[in-house]
Each structure stands twice: as structure tokens, then as C-alpha cells.
Amino acid sequence: MIVADRKPLEEILNSIKDYKKIMLAGCGGCVTICFSGGAKAVELLASQIKMAGKKEGRDIEIVECTPERQCEYEFIDELKKDLGSVDAVLSIACGVGVQAMSQRHPDTITIPGLNTKFMGYPIEHALWDERCAGCGDCVLEWTGGICPIARCAKKLLNGPCGGSANGKCEVDKDTDCAWQLIYDRLKKLGKLDNLKKIREPKDWRMSTNAGQRRIKFEEAML
Amino acid sequence: MKSDSRLEKVLTAGKFAVTAELGPPQNADPEAIKKKAVGWASAHQVGGASPTLRSCVDGANITDNQTAIVRMSSIAAAAIAISCGVEPVVQMVCRDRNRIAMQSDILGAAALGVKNLLCLSGDHQKFGNHPQAANVFDIDSVQLIAMVKKMRDEKRFLCGDPIKEHEPRLFIGAVENPFADPFEYRVLRLAKKVEAGADFIQTQCVFDVEKFARWMGLVVAEGLHKKVHILAGLTPVRSHKALVYMKNEVAGMSIPDELIKRMESAGEPKEEGVKICLEMIEQVRNIEGVAGIHLMPIGWESITPVILERAGLLPRPEV
């Protein structure tokens, strides 16, 4: 899932300071699961904005909504009927949702209320860790299911750097060294030979280095 | 000979090699390098009617924005060192440049007379003075070693295009940290670096000689010491505080408490630091597979010729 974090309230208030009436649009997808952009987050943020506005003597009107997913046209088309009456949309979907809104409703300004962080999953309640960097050329087959691209601060492909100590990464003592995890898992699986092979330089064209990426699913094309 | 490197000649001749770190300044002053290099070169004049200057080290490691703090380019500083009669070992990290810039710099370094290149991943930018910077890590240190070897031996760029003439003739170095985790994997990783094309290895600072000896035992058991020249990294310290700092703040360091106590109770800590370093030189010399030492006196480079003189390692041999 995509994990996002709410922007500081002050930044949000500043970004909507020129508007009297806004639509606050959440998303029923990933950001609902990570608590930053679902219906409850919309309700909370709306009341925070109204209270902050009142303190400044401003009466901010808010239309609240949480489409099933903000990243698909079919779910955001239904918002059009209300867009004519608002000055702007404050979106608390991920960056994909914000852009889908901007693209589908080009006459309305959509402002992001979240910082989109990474692809990951909750490792325990209310705690998410990054797991995939979307590099476009998956290596999990030989790394024991642990990604060195997303989880090693140096994206190393041929083993740990000299800063791996007591299972932790030198960059953050609370973060596991991805290569220690890879080593331990492969050792357990009897597949340490996977680490003996020199891994060739990665083809970063598959990643974000060749511009915007596109996937076409020929079989499903109409 | 793979290169025209003095370090290669010394190691190939089976003589105990000496390299030491020479850090570039955080400014554009060439004198900062010249002063150190000339000091090293004149530390011992080789006799004869007209004595000639010879560097007190076989190779001077020019660090590449070490700990991610901006300093003079290692290749530029190396060119200055060469002009002073000191043979540099240019350090190159994967943090700041992609494969295009690295190959370009490798050609440039060789054109300026650089004969040794040390390939490293590089300290993460978090530890430096620009923690906001994007890191590159287009390739990693093992891939960098293989790339330099490909340029030298196959006369090809990484992409396969030929280097029609004047390929860079470099003696290829790599590093290994015997004290980082996973301990057992460190030998396997060294083997990978050797397979990729490393000619010599400089290790992380050895303070824990016992653990280093254990690691060397594994290295020798794998026969790696016959395929690559291993130089033990040594850091003389001036105070116990430096040791405490490294123990607590630098990941992947092993520093015995007895060493800290010894430095703390010393009447003259600087002299004690030199003595400890001299003892360690003797200890690592006696470990099978150790082909030389690499001195890294952090912020105390003037002590290098002193230690080498007292260790009986001067003058450096004729090769």
C-alpha cells in the first residue's frame, strides 16, 4: 500500500488562506488504512481547520467527502457536482489522487494535504515501514524476500557496507540492516550461495530515471 | 605488472608495504596538500652524493569527501601530491557520482598520473555537512572494482564500448571492515571483491587485534591472501576520548576497553598513542597474510613519518 503522512496543520492552513469555501477530499484506499486520509481524517482535519479559522476571525466553509478511491476517474467524477461551489479542493489522498483530481477537474485547484512517503505495510498497529521502491526490476527472488533497494540506505546489491553493526543500519540505529536480514534469511534457507555471485550494475531505466513510466496490459485493452 | 604503481611493485616484490591517509583540505589551497606531501617526501632523504627525496609511504590515500564532508577533489589533490613526489592512492566513492562521471574521472585521474585507485561505497551523506543531499549509488563498490578492471584489462567501458588506446592502468584497491556485521559474511564479501578484480585491500582501523587475527584466519583458510595483498588499517590516537567517540558513535568499530583504560591512565597520551600503534604494527606484521599497513591518523597526519621511522619501516625500499 501507499503510505502517506499529513502535512503540518500550519502548512495546510497557509496553503488555503486565500479560500473561503473548500472541498476537503479524503480517499477510501491506502490512506484510510494508514489513518492519514480516510473519512475520519477528513472529519478531524475539517474541524481543526474551522477552529483555526475562527481564531483568526475567518469563517471557512468546508464540503467533506471521501470517495472510494481518489486515483480513479470513476470515483472522482461524482465530485464534480459540488466543485462549482468551492474555491479549491484540499486533497488528503496520496500524490496520485491529487494528480487524478487535478487532471479530471482542471478548472479547480487541488492542494495536497499529505506528504506521500512510500510503499510499505504496517509492521504493527499504527507503524508502517517502507518495503518497495518500485525500481521496476525486482530482486526479491535471490535476496530472500528482503529488498536492498528500498531498505538499504545505499541501495547496495553486493552485500552490506562497513556500517552494519549489531543488526542495525549506521544511518538509523532503529532501522534493521537490510543486508543482515538478507544474510540471516538466506542462511536459514541454506541459500547463502545467492550472495557469492557478483551482481551486475542495475539498469535504472526500469526505475524513475527514464521519465514517467507506463504499463500497458494488452489483453485487457478495449 | 598491471600498472606502473610503486605500491604494486613493493607488494609484488613481497616487501612489507606502507600506505597512509592524506586528507585534502576544506578549501582551494594547494599548499595544504603540498605542505603535507613535501613533509613526507623529505622525512627521509635517500643517501648518495646528491640525496634524492623519497616519500615515506608507498602510497598516500587521498580521501574522497570522507564522512561526506566537502573537501578538495581527491583527483585534484592527487595531482598536487604527484607534483611533490608522493604517489597517491585516489579514493573513489559511489555516493556522489554515477557510472558516467566515475569512468570519466577514472580516465582523468590516469591521465594526470594516478596509478592506484581505491574503490569504496562511501560514507552516507547523513554523517556529513550536506545531509540534505541526494545520494547516487548508481553502482556499488564491488561493481566499481569490476568496472575499473574492465577498463584496464578488457579495455572496455562498462557499457562494452572499446577504449581504443590509452586505457587507464590502475592498481585496484578495495576496503573491508573485519569488525562490521555479519562477521562471517565479511570474508565472503572480501572474496567477491577479489573476484571482481581487487589487487589490494585496506582494512578498517584495527584496534581489536584478536578479532582481526580471527578474521585473517578465515581469510587465509579461504586462500584469499594469496590472491590479494591485505594491508591492515591502523589509527594512532592522541587521547582516550577519540577511542570512546569511535566506540560509541562509529558503527562497525571494535575497540577493547583495556585500550581505552591504557590511554586514559597514560601520563603522556600522545606518546602512549604512538607506542600502542607501534605495538600493533608488530602484532599485525606477525599475522599470516598481512602484506602491509595502512595508517589513518585522523587529524594527526604529521605523526605518520615519526611512527614509520620508529617502526623501522624507513627508508622505503628501492623497487
Short mmCIF file of C-alpha atoms in Angstrom, two decimals, chain A residues 153-167 170-173 180 183 187 195-202 204, chain B residues 99 121-124 126-127 135-140 142-143 158 177 180-182 184-186 188-189 192 195-196 248 251-252:
data_model
loop_
_atom_site.label_atom_id
_atom_site.label_comp_id
_atom_site.label_asym_id
_atom_site.label_seq_id
_atom_site.Cartn_x
_atom_site.Cartn_y
_atom_site.Cartn_z
CA ALA A 153 20.38 3.40 2.60
CA LYS A 154 22.96 2.85 -0.15
CA LYS A 155 20.86 0.55 -2.37
CA LEU A 156 23.76 -1.94 -2.32
CA LEU A 157 23.45 -5.10 -4.39
CA ASN A 158 26.57 -6.96 -3.29
CA GLY A 159 26.28 -7.14 0.46
CA PRO A 160 26.40 -4.85 3.48
CA CYS A 161 28.62 -1.81 3.80
CA GLY A 162 31.04 -1.41 6.69
CA GLY A 163 28.42 0.32 8.83
CA SER A 164 26.32 -2.71 9.68
CA ALA A 165 26.56 -3.33 13.41
CA ASN A 166 24.51 -5.50 15.74
CA GLY A 167 21.92 -5.96 13.05
CA GLU A 170 24.51 3.02 10.69
CA VAL A 171 22.20 5.63 9.23
CA ASP A 172 19.48 4.97 11.81
CA LYS A 173 20.01 2.84 14.87
CA GLN A 180 21.92 -8.53 7.89
CA TYR A 183 22.12 -12.82 5.23
CA LYS A 187 21.49 -18.74 5.84
CA LEU A 195 25.33 -13.92 -2.03
CA LYS A 196 28.52 -15.25 -3.63
CA LYS A 197 27.54 -14.23 -7.12
CA ILE A 198 28.62 -10.77 -8.18
CA ARG A 199 25.51 -8.83 -9.02
CA GLU A 200 25.83 -6.63 -12.10
CA PRO A 201 25.07 -2.90 -12.06
CA LYS A 202 21.35 -2.29 -12.10
CA TRP A 204 17.96 2.12 -13.67
CA ARG B 99 28.85 5.39 -13.76
CA SER B 121 30.81 2.64 -1.25
CA GLY B 122 31.31 5.90 0.65
CA ASP B 123 30.06 7.18 3.98
CA HIS B 124 26.37 8.01 3.94
CA LYS B 126 23.78 11.71 6.79
CA PHE B 127 27.15 11.96 8.56
CA ASN B 135 22.96 10.17 -2.89
CA VAL B 136 23.72 8.35 -6.11
CA PHE B 137 24.86 4.74 -5.54
CA ASP B 138 24.23 4.02 -9.23
CA ILE B 139 26.77 1.21 -8.79
CA ASP B 140 28.19 -0.27 -5.59
CA VAL B 142 32.02 -4.33 -5.94
CA GLN B 143 30.62 -3.17 -9.27
CA LEU B 158 31.18 -0.59 -18.56
CA ASN B 177 35.75 -3.93 7.58
CA ALA B 180 31.28 -4.99 10.92
CA ASP B 181 28.45 -7.48 10.82
CA PRO B 182 27.62 -10.11 9.75
CA GLU B 184 31.15 -14.48 8.76
CA TYR B 185 29.89 -12.70 5.67
CA ARG B 186 32.84 -10.29 5.71
CA LEU B 188 32.63 -13.90 1.63
CA ARG B 189 32.34 -10.24 0.67
CA LYS B 192 33.64 -11.11 -4.03
CA GLU B 195 36.80 -11.94 -7.79
CA ALA B 196 35.65 -8.55 -9.08
CA ASN B 248 30.12 4.87 20.81
CA ALA B 251 29.15 1.83 13.63
CA GLY B 252 31.22 -1.23 12.86
#
